Coordinates of C-alpha atoms in Angstrom, one line a residue:
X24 CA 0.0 0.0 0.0
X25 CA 2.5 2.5 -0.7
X26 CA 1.6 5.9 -1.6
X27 CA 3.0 7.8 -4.2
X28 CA 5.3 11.1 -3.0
X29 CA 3.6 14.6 -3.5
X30 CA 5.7 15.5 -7.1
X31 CA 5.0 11.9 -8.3
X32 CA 1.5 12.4 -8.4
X33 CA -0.7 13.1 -11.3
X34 CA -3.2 15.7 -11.9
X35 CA -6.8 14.1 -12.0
X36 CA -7.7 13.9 -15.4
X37 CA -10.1 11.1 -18.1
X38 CA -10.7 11.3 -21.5
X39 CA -14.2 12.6 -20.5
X40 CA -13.8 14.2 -17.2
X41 CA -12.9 12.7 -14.2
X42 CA -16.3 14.1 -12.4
X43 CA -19.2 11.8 -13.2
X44 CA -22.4 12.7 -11.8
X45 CA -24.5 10.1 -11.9
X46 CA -28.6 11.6 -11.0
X47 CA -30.5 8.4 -9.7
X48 CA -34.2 7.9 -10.4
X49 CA -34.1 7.6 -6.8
X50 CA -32.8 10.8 -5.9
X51 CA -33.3 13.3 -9.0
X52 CA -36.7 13.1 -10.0
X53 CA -39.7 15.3 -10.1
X54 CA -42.0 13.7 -8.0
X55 CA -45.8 14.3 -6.5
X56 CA -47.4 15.8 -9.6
X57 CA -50.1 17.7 -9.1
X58 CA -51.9 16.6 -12.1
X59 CA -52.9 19.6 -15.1
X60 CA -56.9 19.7 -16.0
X61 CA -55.4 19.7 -19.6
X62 CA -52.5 16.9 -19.9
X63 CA -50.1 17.6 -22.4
X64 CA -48.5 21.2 -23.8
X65 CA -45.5 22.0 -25.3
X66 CA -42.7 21.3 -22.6
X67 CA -39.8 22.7 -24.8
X68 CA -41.6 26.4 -25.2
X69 CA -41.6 26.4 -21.2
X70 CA -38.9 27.2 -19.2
X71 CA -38.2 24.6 -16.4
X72 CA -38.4 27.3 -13.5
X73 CA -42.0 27.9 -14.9
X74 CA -43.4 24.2 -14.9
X75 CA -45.2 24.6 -11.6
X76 CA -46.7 20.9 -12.0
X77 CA -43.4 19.2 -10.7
X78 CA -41.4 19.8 -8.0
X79 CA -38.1 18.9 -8.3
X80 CA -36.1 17.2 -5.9
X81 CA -32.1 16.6 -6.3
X82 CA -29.8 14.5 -5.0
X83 CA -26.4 13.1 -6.4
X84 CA -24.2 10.4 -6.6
X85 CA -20.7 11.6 -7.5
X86 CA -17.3 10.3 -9.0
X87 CA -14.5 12.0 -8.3
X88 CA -11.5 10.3 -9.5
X89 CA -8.3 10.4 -7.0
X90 CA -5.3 12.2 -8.1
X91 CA -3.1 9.4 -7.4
X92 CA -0.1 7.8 -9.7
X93 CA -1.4 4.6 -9.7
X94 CA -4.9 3.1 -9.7
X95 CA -6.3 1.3 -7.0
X96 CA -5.8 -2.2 -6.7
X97 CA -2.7 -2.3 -8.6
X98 CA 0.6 -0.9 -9.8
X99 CA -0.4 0.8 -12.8
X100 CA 0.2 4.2 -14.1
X101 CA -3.0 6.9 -14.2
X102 CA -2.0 8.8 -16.8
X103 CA -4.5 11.0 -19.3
X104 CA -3.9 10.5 -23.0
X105 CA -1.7 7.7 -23.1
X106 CA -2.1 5.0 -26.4
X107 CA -4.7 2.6 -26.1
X108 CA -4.2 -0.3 -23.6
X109 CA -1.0 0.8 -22.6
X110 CA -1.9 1.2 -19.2
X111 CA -2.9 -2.4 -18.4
X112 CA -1.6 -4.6 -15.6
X113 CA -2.5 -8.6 -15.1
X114 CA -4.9 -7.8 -12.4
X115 CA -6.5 -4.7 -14.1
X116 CA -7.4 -7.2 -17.1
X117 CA -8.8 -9.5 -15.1
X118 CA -6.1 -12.7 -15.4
X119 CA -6.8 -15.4 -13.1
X120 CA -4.4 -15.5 -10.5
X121 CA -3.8 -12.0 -9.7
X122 CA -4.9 -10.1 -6.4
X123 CA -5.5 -5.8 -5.2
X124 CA -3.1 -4.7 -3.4
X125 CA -4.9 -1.5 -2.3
X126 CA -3.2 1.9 -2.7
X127 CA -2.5 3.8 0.6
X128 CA -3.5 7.1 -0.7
X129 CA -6.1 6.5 -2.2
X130 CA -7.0 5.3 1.0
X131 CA -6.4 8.6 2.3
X132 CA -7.7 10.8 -0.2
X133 CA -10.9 9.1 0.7
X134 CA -10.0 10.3 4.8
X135 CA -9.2 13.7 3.9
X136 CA -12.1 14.2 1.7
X137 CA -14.3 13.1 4.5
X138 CA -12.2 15.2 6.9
X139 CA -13.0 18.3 4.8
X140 CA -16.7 17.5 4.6
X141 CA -17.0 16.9 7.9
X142 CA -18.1 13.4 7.8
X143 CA -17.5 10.3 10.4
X144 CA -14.8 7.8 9.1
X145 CA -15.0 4.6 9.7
X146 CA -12.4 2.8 11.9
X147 CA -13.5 0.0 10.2
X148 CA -14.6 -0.3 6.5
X149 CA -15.1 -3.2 4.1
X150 CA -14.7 -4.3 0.5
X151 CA -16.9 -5.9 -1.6
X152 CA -18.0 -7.1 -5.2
X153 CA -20.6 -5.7 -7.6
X154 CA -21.6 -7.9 -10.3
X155 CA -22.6 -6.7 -13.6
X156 CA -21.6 -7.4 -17.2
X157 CA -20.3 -5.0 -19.7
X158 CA -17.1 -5.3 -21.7
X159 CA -14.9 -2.9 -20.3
X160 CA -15.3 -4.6 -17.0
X161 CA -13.3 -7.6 -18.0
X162 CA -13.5 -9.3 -14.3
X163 CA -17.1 -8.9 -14.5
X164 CA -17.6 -6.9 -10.8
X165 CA -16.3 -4.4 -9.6
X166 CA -14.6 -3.6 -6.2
X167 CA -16.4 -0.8 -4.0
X168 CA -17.9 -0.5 -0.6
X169 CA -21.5 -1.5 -0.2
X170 CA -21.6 -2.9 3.5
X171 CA -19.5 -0.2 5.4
X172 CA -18.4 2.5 3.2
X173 CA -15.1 4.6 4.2
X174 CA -17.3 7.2 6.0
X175 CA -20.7 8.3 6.6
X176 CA -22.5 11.4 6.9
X177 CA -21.1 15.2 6.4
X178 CA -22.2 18.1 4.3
X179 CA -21.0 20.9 1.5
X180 CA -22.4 24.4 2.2
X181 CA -22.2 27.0 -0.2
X182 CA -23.7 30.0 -1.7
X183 CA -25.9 30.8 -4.4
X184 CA -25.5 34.0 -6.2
X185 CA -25.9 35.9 -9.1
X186 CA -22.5 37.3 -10.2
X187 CA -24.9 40.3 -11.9
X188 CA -27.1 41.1 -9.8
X189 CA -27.2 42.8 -6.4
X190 CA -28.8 40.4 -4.1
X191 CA -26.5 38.8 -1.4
X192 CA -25.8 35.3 -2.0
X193 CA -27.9 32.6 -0.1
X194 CA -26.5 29.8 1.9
X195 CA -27.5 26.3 1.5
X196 CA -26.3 22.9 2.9
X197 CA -26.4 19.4 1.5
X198 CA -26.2 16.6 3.2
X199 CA -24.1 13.5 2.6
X200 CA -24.9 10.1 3.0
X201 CA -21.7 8.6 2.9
X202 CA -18.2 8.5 1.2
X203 CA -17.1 4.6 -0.4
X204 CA -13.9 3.6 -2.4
X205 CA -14.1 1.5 -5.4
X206 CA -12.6 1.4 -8.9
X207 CA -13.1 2.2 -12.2
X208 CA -14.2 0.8 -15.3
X209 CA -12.6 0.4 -19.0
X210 CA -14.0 2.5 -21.8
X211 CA -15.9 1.2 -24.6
X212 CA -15.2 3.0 -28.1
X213 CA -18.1 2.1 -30.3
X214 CA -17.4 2.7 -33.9
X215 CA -20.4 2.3 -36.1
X216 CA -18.7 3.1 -39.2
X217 CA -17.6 -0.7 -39.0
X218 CA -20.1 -1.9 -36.5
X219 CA -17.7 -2.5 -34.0
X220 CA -16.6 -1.4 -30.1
X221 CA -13.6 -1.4 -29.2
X222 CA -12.3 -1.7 -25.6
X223 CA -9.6 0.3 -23.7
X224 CA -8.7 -1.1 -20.5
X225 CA -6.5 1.9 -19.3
X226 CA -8.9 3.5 -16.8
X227 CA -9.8 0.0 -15.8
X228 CA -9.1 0.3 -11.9
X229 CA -8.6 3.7 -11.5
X230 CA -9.8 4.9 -8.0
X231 CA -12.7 6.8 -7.4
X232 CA -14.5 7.9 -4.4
X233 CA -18.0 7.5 -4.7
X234 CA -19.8 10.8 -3.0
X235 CA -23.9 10.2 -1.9
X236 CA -25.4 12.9 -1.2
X237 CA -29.2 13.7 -0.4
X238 CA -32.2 15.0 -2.0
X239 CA -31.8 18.3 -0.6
X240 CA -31.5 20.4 -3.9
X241 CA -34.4 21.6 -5.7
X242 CA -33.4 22.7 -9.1
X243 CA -29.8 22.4 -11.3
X244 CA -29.1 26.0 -10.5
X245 CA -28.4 24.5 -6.3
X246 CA -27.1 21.6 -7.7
X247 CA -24.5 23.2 -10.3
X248 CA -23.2 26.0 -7.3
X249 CA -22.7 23.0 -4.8
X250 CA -20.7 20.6 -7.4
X251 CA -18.5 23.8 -7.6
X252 CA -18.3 24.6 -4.3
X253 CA -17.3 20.6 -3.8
X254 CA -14.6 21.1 -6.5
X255 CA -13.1 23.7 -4.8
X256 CA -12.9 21.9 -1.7
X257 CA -11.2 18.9 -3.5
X258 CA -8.9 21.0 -5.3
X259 CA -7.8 22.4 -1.8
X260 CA -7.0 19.5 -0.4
X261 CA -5.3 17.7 -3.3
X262 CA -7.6 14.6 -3.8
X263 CA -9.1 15.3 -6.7
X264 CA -9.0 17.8 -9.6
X265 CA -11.7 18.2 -12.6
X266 CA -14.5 19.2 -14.6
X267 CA -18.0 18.6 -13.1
X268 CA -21.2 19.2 -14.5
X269 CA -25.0 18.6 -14.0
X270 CA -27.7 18.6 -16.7
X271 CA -30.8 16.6 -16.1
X272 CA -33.7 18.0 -14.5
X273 CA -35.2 19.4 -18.1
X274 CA -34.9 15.4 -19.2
X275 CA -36.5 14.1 -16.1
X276 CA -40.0 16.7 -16.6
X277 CA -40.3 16.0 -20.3
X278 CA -40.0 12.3 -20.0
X279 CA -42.6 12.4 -16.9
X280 CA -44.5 14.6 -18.6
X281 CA -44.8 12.7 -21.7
X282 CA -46.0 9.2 -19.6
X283 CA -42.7 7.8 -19.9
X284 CA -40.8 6.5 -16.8
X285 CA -37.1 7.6 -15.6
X286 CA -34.5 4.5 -16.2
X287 CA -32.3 3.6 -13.3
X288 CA -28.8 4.5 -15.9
X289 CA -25.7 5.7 -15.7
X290 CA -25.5 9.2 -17.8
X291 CA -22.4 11.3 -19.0
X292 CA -22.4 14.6 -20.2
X293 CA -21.3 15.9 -24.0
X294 CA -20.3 19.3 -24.0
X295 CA -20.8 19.4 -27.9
X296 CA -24.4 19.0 -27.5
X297 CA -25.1 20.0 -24.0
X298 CA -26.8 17.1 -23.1
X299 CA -26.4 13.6 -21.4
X300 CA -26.0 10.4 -22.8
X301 CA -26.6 6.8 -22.1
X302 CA -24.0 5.1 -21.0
X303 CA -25.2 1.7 -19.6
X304 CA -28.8 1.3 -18.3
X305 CA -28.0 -0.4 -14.5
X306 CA -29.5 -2.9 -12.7
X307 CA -31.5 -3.5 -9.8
X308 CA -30.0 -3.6 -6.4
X309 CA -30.9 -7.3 -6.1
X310 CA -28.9 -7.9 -9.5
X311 CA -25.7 -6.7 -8.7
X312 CA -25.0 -9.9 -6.3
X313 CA -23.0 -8.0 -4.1
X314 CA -20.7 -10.3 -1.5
X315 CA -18.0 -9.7 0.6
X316 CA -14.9 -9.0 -1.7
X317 CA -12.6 -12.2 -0.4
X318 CA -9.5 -10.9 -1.7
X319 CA -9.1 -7.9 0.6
X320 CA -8.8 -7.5 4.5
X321 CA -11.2 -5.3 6.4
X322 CA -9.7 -1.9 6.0
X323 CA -8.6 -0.4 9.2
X324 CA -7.1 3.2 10.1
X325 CA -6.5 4.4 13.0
X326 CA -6.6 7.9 15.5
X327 CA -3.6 8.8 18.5
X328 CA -5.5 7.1 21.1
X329 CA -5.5 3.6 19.3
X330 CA -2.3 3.9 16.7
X331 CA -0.5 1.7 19.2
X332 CA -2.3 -1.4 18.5
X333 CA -2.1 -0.9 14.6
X334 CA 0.2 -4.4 13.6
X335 CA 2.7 -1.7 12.0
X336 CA 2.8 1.8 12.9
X337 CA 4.7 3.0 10.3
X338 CA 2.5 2.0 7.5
X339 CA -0.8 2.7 9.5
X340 CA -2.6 5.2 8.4
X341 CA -3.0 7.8 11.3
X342 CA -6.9 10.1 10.9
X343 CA -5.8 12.5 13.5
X344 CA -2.3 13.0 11.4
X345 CA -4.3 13.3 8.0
X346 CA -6.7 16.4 9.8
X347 CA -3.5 18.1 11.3
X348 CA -2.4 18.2 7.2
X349 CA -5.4 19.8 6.2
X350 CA -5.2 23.1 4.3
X351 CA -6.9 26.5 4.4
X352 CA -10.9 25.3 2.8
X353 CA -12.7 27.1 0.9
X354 CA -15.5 28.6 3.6
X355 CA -12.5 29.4 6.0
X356 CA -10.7 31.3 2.6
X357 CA -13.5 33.3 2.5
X358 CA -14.3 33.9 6.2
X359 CA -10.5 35.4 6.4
X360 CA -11.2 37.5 3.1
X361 CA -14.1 39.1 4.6
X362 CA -12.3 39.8 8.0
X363 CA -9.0 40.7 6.7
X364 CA -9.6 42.8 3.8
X365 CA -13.5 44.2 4.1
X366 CA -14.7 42.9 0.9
X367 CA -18.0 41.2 1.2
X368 CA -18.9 37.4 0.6
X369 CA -19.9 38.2 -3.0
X370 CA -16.7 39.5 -4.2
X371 CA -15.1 36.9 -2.0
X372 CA -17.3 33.9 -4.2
X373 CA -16.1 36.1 -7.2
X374 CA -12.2 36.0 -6.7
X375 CA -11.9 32.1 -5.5
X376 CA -14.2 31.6 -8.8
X377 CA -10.8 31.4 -10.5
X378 CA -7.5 29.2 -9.4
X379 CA -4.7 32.3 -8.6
X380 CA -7.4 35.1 -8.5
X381 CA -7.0 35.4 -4.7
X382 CA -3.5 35.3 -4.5
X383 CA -3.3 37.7 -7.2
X384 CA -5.6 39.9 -5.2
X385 CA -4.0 39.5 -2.0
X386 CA -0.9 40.5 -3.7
X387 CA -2.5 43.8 -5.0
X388 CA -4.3 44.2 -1.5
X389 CA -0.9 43.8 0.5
X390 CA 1.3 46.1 -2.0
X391 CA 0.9 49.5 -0.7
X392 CA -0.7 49.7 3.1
X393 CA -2.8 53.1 1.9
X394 CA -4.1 50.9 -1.0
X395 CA -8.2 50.2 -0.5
X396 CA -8.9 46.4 -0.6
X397 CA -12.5 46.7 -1.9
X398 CA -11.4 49.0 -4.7
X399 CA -8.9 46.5 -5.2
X400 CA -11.1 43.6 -5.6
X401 CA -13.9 45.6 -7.2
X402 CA -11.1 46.6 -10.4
X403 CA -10.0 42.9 -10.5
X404 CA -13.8 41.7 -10.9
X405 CA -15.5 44.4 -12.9
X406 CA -12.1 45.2 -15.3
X407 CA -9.6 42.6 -15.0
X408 CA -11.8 39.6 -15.5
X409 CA -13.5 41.1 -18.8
X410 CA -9.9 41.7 -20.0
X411 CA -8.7 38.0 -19.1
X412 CA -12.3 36.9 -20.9
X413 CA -11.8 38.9 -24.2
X414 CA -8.9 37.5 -24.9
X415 CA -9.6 34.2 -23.1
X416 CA -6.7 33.9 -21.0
X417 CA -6.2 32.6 -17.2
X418 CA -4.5 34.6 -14.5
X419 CA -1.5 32.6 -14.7
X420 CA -0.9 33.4 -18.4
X421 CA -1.7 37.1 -17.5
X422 CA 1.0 39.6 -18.4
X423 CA -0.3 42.3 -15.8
X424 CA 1.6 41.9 -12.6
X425 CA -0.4 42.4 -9.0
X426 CA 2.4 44.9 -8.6
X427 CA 1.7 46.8 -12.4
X428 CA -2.2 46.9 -11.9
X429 CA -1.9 47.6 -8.1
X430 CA 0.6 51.0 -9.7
X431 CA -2.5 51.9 -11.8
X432 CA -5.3 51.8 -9.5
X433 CA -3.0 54.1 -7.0
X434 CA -2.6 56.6 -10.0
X435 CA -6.1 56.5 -10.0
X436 CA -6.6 57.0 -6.1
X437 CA -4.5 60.3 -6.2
X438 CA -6.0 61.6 -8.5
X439 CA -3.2 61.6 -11.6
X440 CA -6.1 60.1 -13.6
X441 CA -9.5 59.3 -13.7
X442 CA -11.1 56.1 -13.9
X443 CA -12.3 56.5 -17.2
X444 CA -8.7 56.8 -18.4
X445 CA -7.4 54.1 -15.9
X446 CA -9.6 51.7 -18.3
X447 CA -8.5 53.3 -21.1
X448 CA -5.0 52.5 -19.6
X449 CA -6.0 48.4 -19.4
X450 CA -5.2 47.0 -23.2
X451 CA -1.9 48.6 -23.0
X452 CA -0.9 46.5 -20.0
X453 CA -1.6 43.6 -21.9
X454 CA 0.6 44.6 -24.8
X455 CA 3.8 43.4 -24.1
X456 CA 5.6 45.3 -26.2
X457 CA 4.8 48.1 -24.6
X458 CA 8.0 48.7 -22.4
X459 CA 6.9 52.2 -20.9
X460 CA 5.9 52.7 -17.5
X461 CA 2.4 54.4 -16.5
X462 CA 3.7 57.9 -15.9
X463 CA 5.4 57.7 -19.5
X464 CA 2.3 56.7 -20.9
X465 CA -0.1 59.3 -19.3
X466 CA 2.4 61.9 -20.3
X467 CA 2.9 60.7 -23.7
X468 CA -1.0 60.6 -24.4
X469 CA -1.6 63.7 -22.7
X470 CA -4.4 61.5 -20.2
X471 CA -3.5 63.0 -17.1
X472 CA -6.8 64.2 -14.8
X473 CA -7.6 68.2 -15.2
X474 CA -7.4 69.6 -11.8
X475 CA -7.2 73.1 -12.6
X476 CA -10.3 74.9 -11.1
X477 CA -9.8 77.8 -13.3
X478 CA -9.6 76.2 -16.2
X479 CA -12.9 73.5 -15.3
X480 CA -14.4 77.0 -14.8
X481 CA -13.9 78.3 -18.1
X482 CA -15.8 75.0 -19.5
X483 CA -17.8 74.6 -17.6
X484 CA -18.9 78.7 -18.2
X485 CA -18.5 77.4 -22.0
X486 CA -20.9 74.0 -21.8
X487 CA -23.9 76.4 -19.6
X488 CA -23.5 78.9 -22.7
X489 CA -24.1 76.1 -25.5
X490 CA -26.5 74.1 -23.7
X491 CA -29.0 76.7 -22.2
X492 CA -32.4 74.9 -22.7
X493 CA -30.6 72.2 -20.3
X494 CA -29.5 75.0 -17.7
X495 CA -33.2 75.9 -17.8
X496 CA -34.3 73.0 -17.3
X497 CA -32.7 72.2 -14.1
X498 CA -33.2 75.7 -12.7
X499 CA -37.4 74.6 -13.1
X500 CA -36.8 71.1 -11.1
X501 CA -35.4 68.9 -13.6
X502 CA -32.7 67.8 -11.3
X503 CA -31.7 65.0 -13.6
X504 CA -30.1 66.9 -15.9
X505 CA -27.5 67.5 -13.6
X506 CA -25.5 64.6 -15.0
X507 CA -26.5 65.7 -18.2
X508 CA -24.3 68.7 -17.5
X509 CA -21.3 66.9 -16.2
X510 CA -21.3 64.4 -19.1
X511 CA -20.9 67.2 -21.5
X512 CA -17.8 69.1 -19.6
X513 CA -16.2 65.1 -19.6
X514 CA -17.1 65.0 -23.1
X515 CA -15.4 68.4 -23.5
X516 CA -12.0 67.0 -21.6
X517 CA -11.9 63.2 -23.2
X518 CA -13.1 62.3 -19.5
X519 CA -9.8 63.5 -17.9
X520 CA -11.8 66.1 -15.8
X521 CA -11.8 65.3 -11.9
X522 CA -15.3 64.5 -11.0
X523 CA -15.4 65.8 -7.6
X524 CA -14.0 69.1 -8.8
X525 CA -16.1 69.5 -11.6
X526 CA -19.3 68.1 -10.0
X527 CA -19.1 70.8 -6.8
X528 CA -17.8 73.4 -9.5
X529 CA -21.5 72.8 -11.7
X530 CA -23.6 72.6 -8.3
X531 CA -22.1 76.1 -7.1
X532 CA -23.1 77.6 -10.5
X533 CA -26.0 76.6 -10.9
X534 CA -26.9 77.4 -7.0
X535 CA -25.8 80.7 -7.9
X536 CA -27.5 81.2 -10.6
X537 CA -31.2 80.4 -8.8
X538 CA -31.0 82.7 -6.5

């Protein structure tokens, strides 16, 4: 049971996506229908937050494949991409003889993940075999944990928002039903050109952990914000790392709706079309045989109280050591954000959205002590983030420094020039042939803010002369015309005009002129 060192292990990747949510007719389904006078209508030209017959109820079973080197039950590599079959020991194709020999970290990925979740784990835990046929399963069963799972219970919090409007986020919880081990299957590759399917046997024991949780979702807007937030949270703690997606609950109504019934089948999702697809229709619970898997001890860990009666300590894996090892988590990020730095929890949600965003902000944040955190965070959302997404980029290909931006937005706060320009300023950052600093490239392009009150005066004296019927306006209760007013003097100045100056220098005018 070896586990692999922390730089030989690989990132969690499939040829799919090493997430596979799996929606249960026992858990997702939308159930007690209050019956329609008129049965029928057309589903499609009705949006599923609108079909008020069916309340939806969610619940998922999830696989999230373990970023280890090897898979599960044997010595082989886990590695994404690689030929066909090349991946392949004895006991992952099934050759009589051959016995698991289970990997320690997989093991405890599986502890940790229930550690983070806040789950019990099992001091004791058992293997066993599910029976079912299918090609890429050359042993016919497969290894997993139907008795006594790894652990039991937890939850995932998180928030759901709306990253355009300004409601706060809502918090939710989900509950877990347990955490179990088991392995992977092959992958079938169905050509129908030549009538054929092909198998590859290379994510053929691969380890998963198998995550339950309850029905306690009611649409795929809750269920797509807590597969995130449960991404996160595995990406924190270094078990797992992937894609995950959810996409059924428009399926589920039409097929209900229709008089059709909702198969008990294993679904994955195609990007291409944005739907799910088939992948094998499963059995009942009475079909899969399951019996205790002979080949594999009782799986025992261990805490600091009972460690000294583990046969050998060295390779005993130690719960109490694995929670010491955990890392900052997601909610606890956040909560130290918020504390920290002022933003709120929806700017926090915002910047963790992204992998480097808030180290990149705390960078900016921490640069210069007079610097304003929320400003800080507000530029990275509202301007950086549009920047990165028109030219489709990531923050760790970005060519703007914490440090360069973190320059700009001070040049800003003092007044050198306005916001208006500062975006003006954000393309040229990007150019990376642009060796100039900032202060060579506000002087070069003349953008530096007008300050002088004699001179905001004179335009303003010239923009109340050209624009009387507005001036009139105001000065008989039109008050909204005020902005009017400013927009033309920023007009006038290429929006390099301070806006405090010039908004208290059109007030006092205009006061003056009423009376």
């Amino acid at each position: 049971m070896a586990a692999p060192t922390v730089a030989q292990r690989l990132p969690c990747l499939s040829l799919n996506f090493p997430i596979v949510l799996r929606v249960s007719r026992d858990f997702c389904r939308s159930c007690r229908a209050l019956r329609k006078q008129k049965p029928g209508g057309n589903l499609k030209s009705t949006p599923v937050s609108q079909t008020s017959a069916w309340q939806t109820m969610v619940g998922l079973e999830i696989h999230a494949q373990v970023a280890s080197q090897s898979k599960m039950f044997s010595g082989s590599q886990v590695q994404f991409s690689s030929p066909p079959n090349s991946l392949v020991s004895f006991f992952d194709a099934a050759l009589p003889g051959t016995l698991p020999v289970l990997n320690k970290y997989c093991v405890e990925a599986g502890i940790l993940t229930a550690l983070a979740l806040q789950g019990h784990v099992n001091r004791v835990s058992y293997f066993d075999r599910k029976h079912y046929f299918y090609a890429d399963l050359p042993a016919g069963y497969q290894i997993t944990q139907q008795r006594v799972p790894l652990a039991t219970g937890g939850r995932i919090e998180f928030s759901l928002f709306d990253p355009t409007s300004r409601d706060e986020p809502i918090k939710k919880t989900v509950r877990l039903i347990q955490i179990q081990l088991e392995q992977d299957s092959g992958k079938s590759l169905h050509d129908d050109e030549n009538h054929e399917t092909l198998v590859d046997l290379n994510r053929s024991g691969v380890g998963l952990m198998e995550l339950v949780t309850k029905p306690d979702m009611c649409n795929g807007t809750e269920a797509a914000a807590m597969v995130r937030e449960l991404q996160l949270i595995l990406q924190y703690i270094g078990t797992c790392d992937g894609r995950m997606d959810d996409h059924e609950i428009a399926r589920h109504i039409e097929i209900l709706e229709n008089g059709g019934q909702v198969l008990n089948e294993t679904r994955s999702f195609d990007f291409k079309s944005g739907k799910t697809v088939s992948m094998r229709v499963k059995e009942g619970f009475s079909d899969y045989r399951f019996m205790p898997e002979p080949n594999l001890p009782p799986l025992i860990v261990y805490d600091n109280d009972t460690l000294s009666r583990a046969p050998d300590r060295t390779g005993a894996i130690n719960i109490d050591s694995l929670k010491g090892g955990l890392p900052e988590l997601p909610e606890e990020r956040r909560q130290r954000l918020m504390k920290t730095y002022g933003i709120t929890l929806k700017q926090s949600l915002i910047l963790m959205h992204e992998d480097g965003l808030v180290e990149y902000f705390e960078r900016m944040a921490q640069g210069n002590v007079d610097r304003d955190a929320k400003k800080v965070a507000n530029w990275i959302i509202t301007v950086l983030l549009k920047e990165f997404n028109e030219r489709a980029i990531f923050v760790k290909d970005s060519p703007v420094s914490p440090e360069k931006l973190g320059e700009l937005i001070d040049l800003m706060e003092d007044g050198t020039i306005s916001v208006s320009t500062g975006k003006k300023m954000m393309p040229l950052l990007f150019n990376v042939e642009e060796s100039r600093s900032l202060t060579e490239i506000i002087e070069a392009k003349n953008w530096a803010q007008i300050r002088d009150e004699r001179l905001l005066k004179d335009l303003c004296e010239k923009i109340f002369s050209s624009n009387v019927d507005v001036v009139r306006a105001y000065l008989q209760g039109n008050k909204k015309v005020l902005n009017r007013l400013i927009g033309l003097l920023q007009q006038e100045t290429q929006g390099r005009a301070d806006p405090v100056i010039v908004n208290r220098i059109i007030k006092t005018k205009l006061a003056n002129m009423k009376t």
